[in-house]
Amino acid sequence: MTHEPLVAASAQQRHDGRAPNELRPVRITRGYTVHAEGSVLIEFGRTRVLCTASVEERVPPHQKGSGEGWVTAEYGMLPRATHTRSDREAARGKQSGRTQEIQRLIGRSLRAVFDLAALGERTITLDCDVLQADGGTRTAAITGAYVAAHDAVQRLLAEGKLARSPIRHPVAAVSVGIVDGVPVLDLDYVEDAGCATDMNVVMTGAGHFVEVQGTAEGEPFGRDELHAMLALAEHGIQQLVALQRAALAGAQVG
Amino acid sequence: MTHEPLVAASAQQRHDGRAPNELRPVRITRGYTVHAEGSVLIEFGRTRVLCTASVEERVPPHQKGSGEGWVTAEYGMLPRATHTRSDREAARGKQSGRTQEIQRLIGRSLRAVFDLAALGERTITLDCDVLQADGGTRTAAITGAYVAAHDAVQRLLAEGKLARSPIRHPVAAVSVGIVDGVPVLDLDYVEDAGCATDMNVVMTGAGHFVEVQGTAEGEPFGRDELHAMLALAEHGIQQLVALQRAALAGAQVG
Amino acid sequence: MTHEPLVAASAQQRHDGRAPNELRPVRITRGYTVHAEGSVLIEFGRTRVLCTASVEERVPPHQKGSGEGWVTAEYGMLPRATHTRSDREAARGKQSGRTQEIQRLIGRSLRAVFDLAALGERTITLDCDVLQADGGTRTAAITGAYVAAHDAVQRLLAEGKLARSPIRHPVAAVSVGIVDGVPVLDLDYVEDAGCATDMNVVMTGAGHFVEVQGTAEGEPFGRDELHAMLALAEHGIQQLVALQRAALAGAQVG
Amino acid sequence: MTHEPLVAASAQQRHDGRAPNELRPVRITRGYTVHAEGSVLIEFGRTRVLCTASVEERVPPHQKGSGEGWVTAEYGMLPRATHTRSDREAARGKQSGRTQEIQRLIGRSLRAVFDLAALGERTITLDCDVLQADGGTRTAAITGAYVAAHDAVQRLLAEGKLARSPIRHPVAAVSVGIVDGVPVLDLDYVEDAGCATDMNVVMTGAGHFVEVQGTAEGEPFGRDELHAMLALAEHGIQQLVALQRAALAGAQVG
Amino acid sequence: MTHEPLVAASAQQRHDGRAPNELRPVRITRGYTVHAEGSVLIEFGRTRVLCTASVEERVPPHQKGSGEGWVTAEYGMLPRATHTRSDREAARGKQSGRTQEIQRLIGRSLRAVFDLAALGERTITLDCDVLQADGGTRTAAITGAYVAAHDAVQRLLAEGKLARSPIRHPVAAVSVGIVDGVPVLDLDYVEDAGCATDMNVVMTGAGHFVEVQGTAEGEPFGRDELHAMLALAEHGIQQLVALQRAALAGAQVG
Amino acid sequence: MTHEPLVAASAQQRHDGRAPNELRPVRITRGYTVHAEGSVLIEFGRTRVLCTASVEERVPPHQKGSGEGWVTAEYGMLPRATHTRSDREAARGKQSGRTQEIQRLIGRSLRAVFDLAALGERTITLDCDVLQADGGTRTAAITGAYVAAHDAVQRLLAEGKLARSPIRHPVAAVSVGIVDGVPVLDLDYVEDAGCATDMNVVMTGAGHFVEVQGTAEGEPFGRDELHAMLALAEHGIQQLVALQRAALAGAQVG
């Protein structure tokens, strides 16, 4: 069973010339900054997110004495990453509900591919900071955070702090949506603002779902649309995982 | 195409004796408190949420002058709604990420069935406060909030403030998950704590999806499991919508 | 010496038909929710407060190592417990001065009848959440919290964690005031809003004062009025203590 | 009927040599600082509170357009006003419940003797900052704030902004308590820490009660003790009002 | 090399009659309040700051186990210390950037003359609270805090807790600026508001610089003006150190 | 008069091979991100700060109706810009004193070269976010913010919103310090951590001082050291202004 036909049936081009099932150009730069154990700049078109992985030899209270480690994430957006300047959360004194929702999603997604017992009692914190936003910042963040986490783990292995990698699978994410009635992959800001439905999908390199979050921004969507979007997402994530592998095949950095 | 067989195939009983595709006993009490324009106590088994709808003749800044209204939600949990006492968010001075995520979900779900232009420049706020928690508080909250919102709209119609209802469809929600390898409907706390995958589904009375939020708590899930869970959710939501209709068929209250 | 004549002299009826020295119908429901060690819904007319008692096997820093326990309270009001919706304190990020004043009063009132040494190094937290407000929420909260605390203590006794009850006396509270020149008992919202003087009195079952808080909202009051109000309060609290005893005489619940 | 005998019956001296019904030395210094419309340093023994009255030609939202003014108070304690240093509330980021309770009390007490309509749409803010604490800071604050408010009103009269004074009566406050079984007036820190019952009484110059706040710190108190404390308070407040009058009879300052 | 000529060349008098290189009348009152280990009221003309030194037998986390002590400062301004009332920082829930900047400056200035190892693992906290503001509150605070710290150290010596003083030098501070083209010493509020350049200088009794903070409020300033201001500051600080010595030569207080 | 000899006299090399009066390699990249009116990545060696200038057609309350504009700055540091991860200020809910001090400095420095009347009633906000920290982040921020502000002004001129530039002079900043007894220019992290004295100097392109902030971290410094540091700073700022001019001579970007 495949839902590809529904996608293929659309001959309509997108506002930037992409085919419905086409990702934006993706670029993954490892070793973008020097201090972090993993530091990756990921670009999905004009969306740019700096993902750093920091290793700390301690765990939060709920994991203390468990023998297990922890993987968590924080997300931020520079005030002028967006078209018009948004308030600085540090100045307002609190993180928005959107920020918290996204950082919880990133953290869960990464933990889903980590064997926390194999990590040992240490924490990997993934800081995902958006330098420039053009739609899909949370999916770029997850995809880049995986690469940063991988580099941090490699360093722990190289230093002999870990005997084997606690990473079980790659993990990557992409958005899909229904724009003008057509299911499309990897929405940019213009498409995101105009779409009827927006779905973020997180999958492992083994082809299993970690998160599926679909929201009807306008009209509620039917089962067929849901299937078409899931198929598109699978298609996109396979490519993203291949790009992660290619990036990690380069020399160890940082 | 149906995924029912996968569900029906399971002969295994759940810890409380329910069949995999069986909801907990649902009770909807309208007019539970006297001041609010809509006030509903909804019970999904031992989970009890008080949902009130408050009408205010003003809109938030982003809607001012638009001619459109707004529907929003706030969510809270009494400190001892849970097995062990949790901190009071008002005392800690901030709402947790979980609370914000849930109230944003409730708000989006209700807005999805509202014609905001037909509501006019007024706001309906849905306060969903959990008196007792036993799993599924967010889905109970959405299901109850719809009934409270409906009562508030009826009052506006009765008072001549609205000529026609801005509600386009009922909306209800339910959780589904994979427990011990079996897809089950409407998880209680014990099942939720032990499940591999947890999914919250929000649908309209017309059978369309408003939100699909699936999370692999343990093992990532495959496409077949996803389909089985979606089918269960559809099945459960049809019953919840019928229960909403029955409750609303009673005399107007409050 | 008695001040009853002053009360009895008034033939004037109150807006809801009560005599000046008459309480609203009081209802005490034990075991209202299932998780807390004590859980009581108390109703003073249309005022409804859910009082839960939670036992935790630890004490705040100032009691650590003292061998003594602690009894404390938190108070909250659901946003739509009131005629018009009030802001949610958790969303505003802080508790109002009024909230803090009330929860400090409830805590002091309960501690006044507890032998903290006999309680041992554990804490009983009384959460008093107003589901519906119609005047007198703090006095209902104290009266209900006592019953919840009693149930929690009974459980500790039943579990063998306590050898004898640390409760020395019942404690209950009521409001009194001067409305249209007449001292009246147990003011509802309408009377409270219109009264010249408002006094909250907390007494033990042994007839002693724990707290006396009288405030001239309009005209300052004389010594005779003060005495008349105190007499009314004593009269009302005796009845409340009898109602507490009757409620506790029922089967152990929860 | 008088309760004086009960007081007089005690031959026991207090730790600082005072008789049970004796105030500490009270000193009222007007014009203590130069900028405020009223600025008073009040001393009750070693307790020293700086009370300033600030006039602003605007009112808070709830009074806008009412034609009425507003009188409000804020209370603070310098970190080292106390025996051991306490946290600075501005650094901790919030006022304690105690602080809020006290400033609400001061505000209500002053409003009780103000004709807000005669004040016109302006606000008088009374800042009461404790420079040195030795018990009774809230009662000293109320007593001093009255003098500061009076000076501010005199300035408004002198400037022709008011035709007549909106002050109807003096207002003053004192604490009373039961120490070692004896009712005593104006407790200092040592007595306050050791007393069984503590009561703060606010009265007008006309001899009426504005606030009565009695708290059993240890043993609940009986009706006779309550009467004895009220009589002591009346006695002390008459002296404080005389001292306020004497201070105000001096030359206008500031 | 001296810059005095530039100063002396100005025959112009200041608005309060002072010569350009003249301090305001300085008064230092030790033992101003009774509880603190050091308590000093310092007055620079109408500017009055209460500086208390509190000794606590513990250090902040970053010094724990180092064998070294800590010296820190907090700064506050009473709401009506100023011409018009300013918001109370405790009520607003946070300290302004200005407050934090000043208290960091005071702390650094005092630490510069302390031998933290000789202090031992204890903390001296300098609370500088402005009772009345007329320009130069931060420089008065530093100058007064030194005297308070000295008294606290004397007490530690007297109690045998310290064998020798950890204070290496006196430290004092003064402001200088360019007013109407003329470099002047110790600006009051009127001069501060109107000056083109404002500089705060902190020096030790040995004539070395601890802090130099010059800001062009209007026109940027040249090297000659900078030198002239530094010379004025040196001149003023020598006098302030002499006044500190004179004050400390009086009897030990508090 | 020149202090160059003192600098030149030192033959000692720095840990990274620089001469005492040598800047780190400086790189200025305009148009680094696409949305902001000015967007500059500035690098002082390994220190990298992204400076964006955002134009908004409104002013803060204190400038409303004045006909004048406003220039302000905010500063942030990504959590892993540093050697070890620091807390995210948005997550902690407040900006540190250090952050506030720096952003106030950047704002004042830029305002010093702006003719606010010529800017008109609009605001330029300079967001300076540190992507990688290695000492001198505040001086890099000021130097880069000037270029971003210039680009924003050029856009306003190009759009005809301004007739002439409100910028009067370039402005740049550099740090100087005493390391191992030698005055050096542009300290990196290692030098900053080990230096006795640290001074930040802000100057205009016309060679005047805007800010001089010198702090003795260890030993207080003498007048000669102060002069030597000021001379070094002048020397460095002249080069920075030349680099700003060269960068701005490239094609208009963004």
PDB file of C-alpha atoms in Angstrom, chain C residues 37 73 83 110 156:
ATOM      1  CA  GLU C  37      -5.506  11.393  52.600  1.00  0.00           C
ATOM      2  CA  ALA C  73      -2.297  25.573  53.764  1.00  0.00           C
ATOM      3  CA  HIS C  83     -19.486  36.213  38.954  1.00  0.00           C
ATOM      4  CA  LEU C 110      -5.157  24.684  61.811  1.00  0.00           C
ATOM      5  CA  LEU C 156      -2.114   7.828  59.986  1.00  0.00           C
TER       6      LEU C 156
END
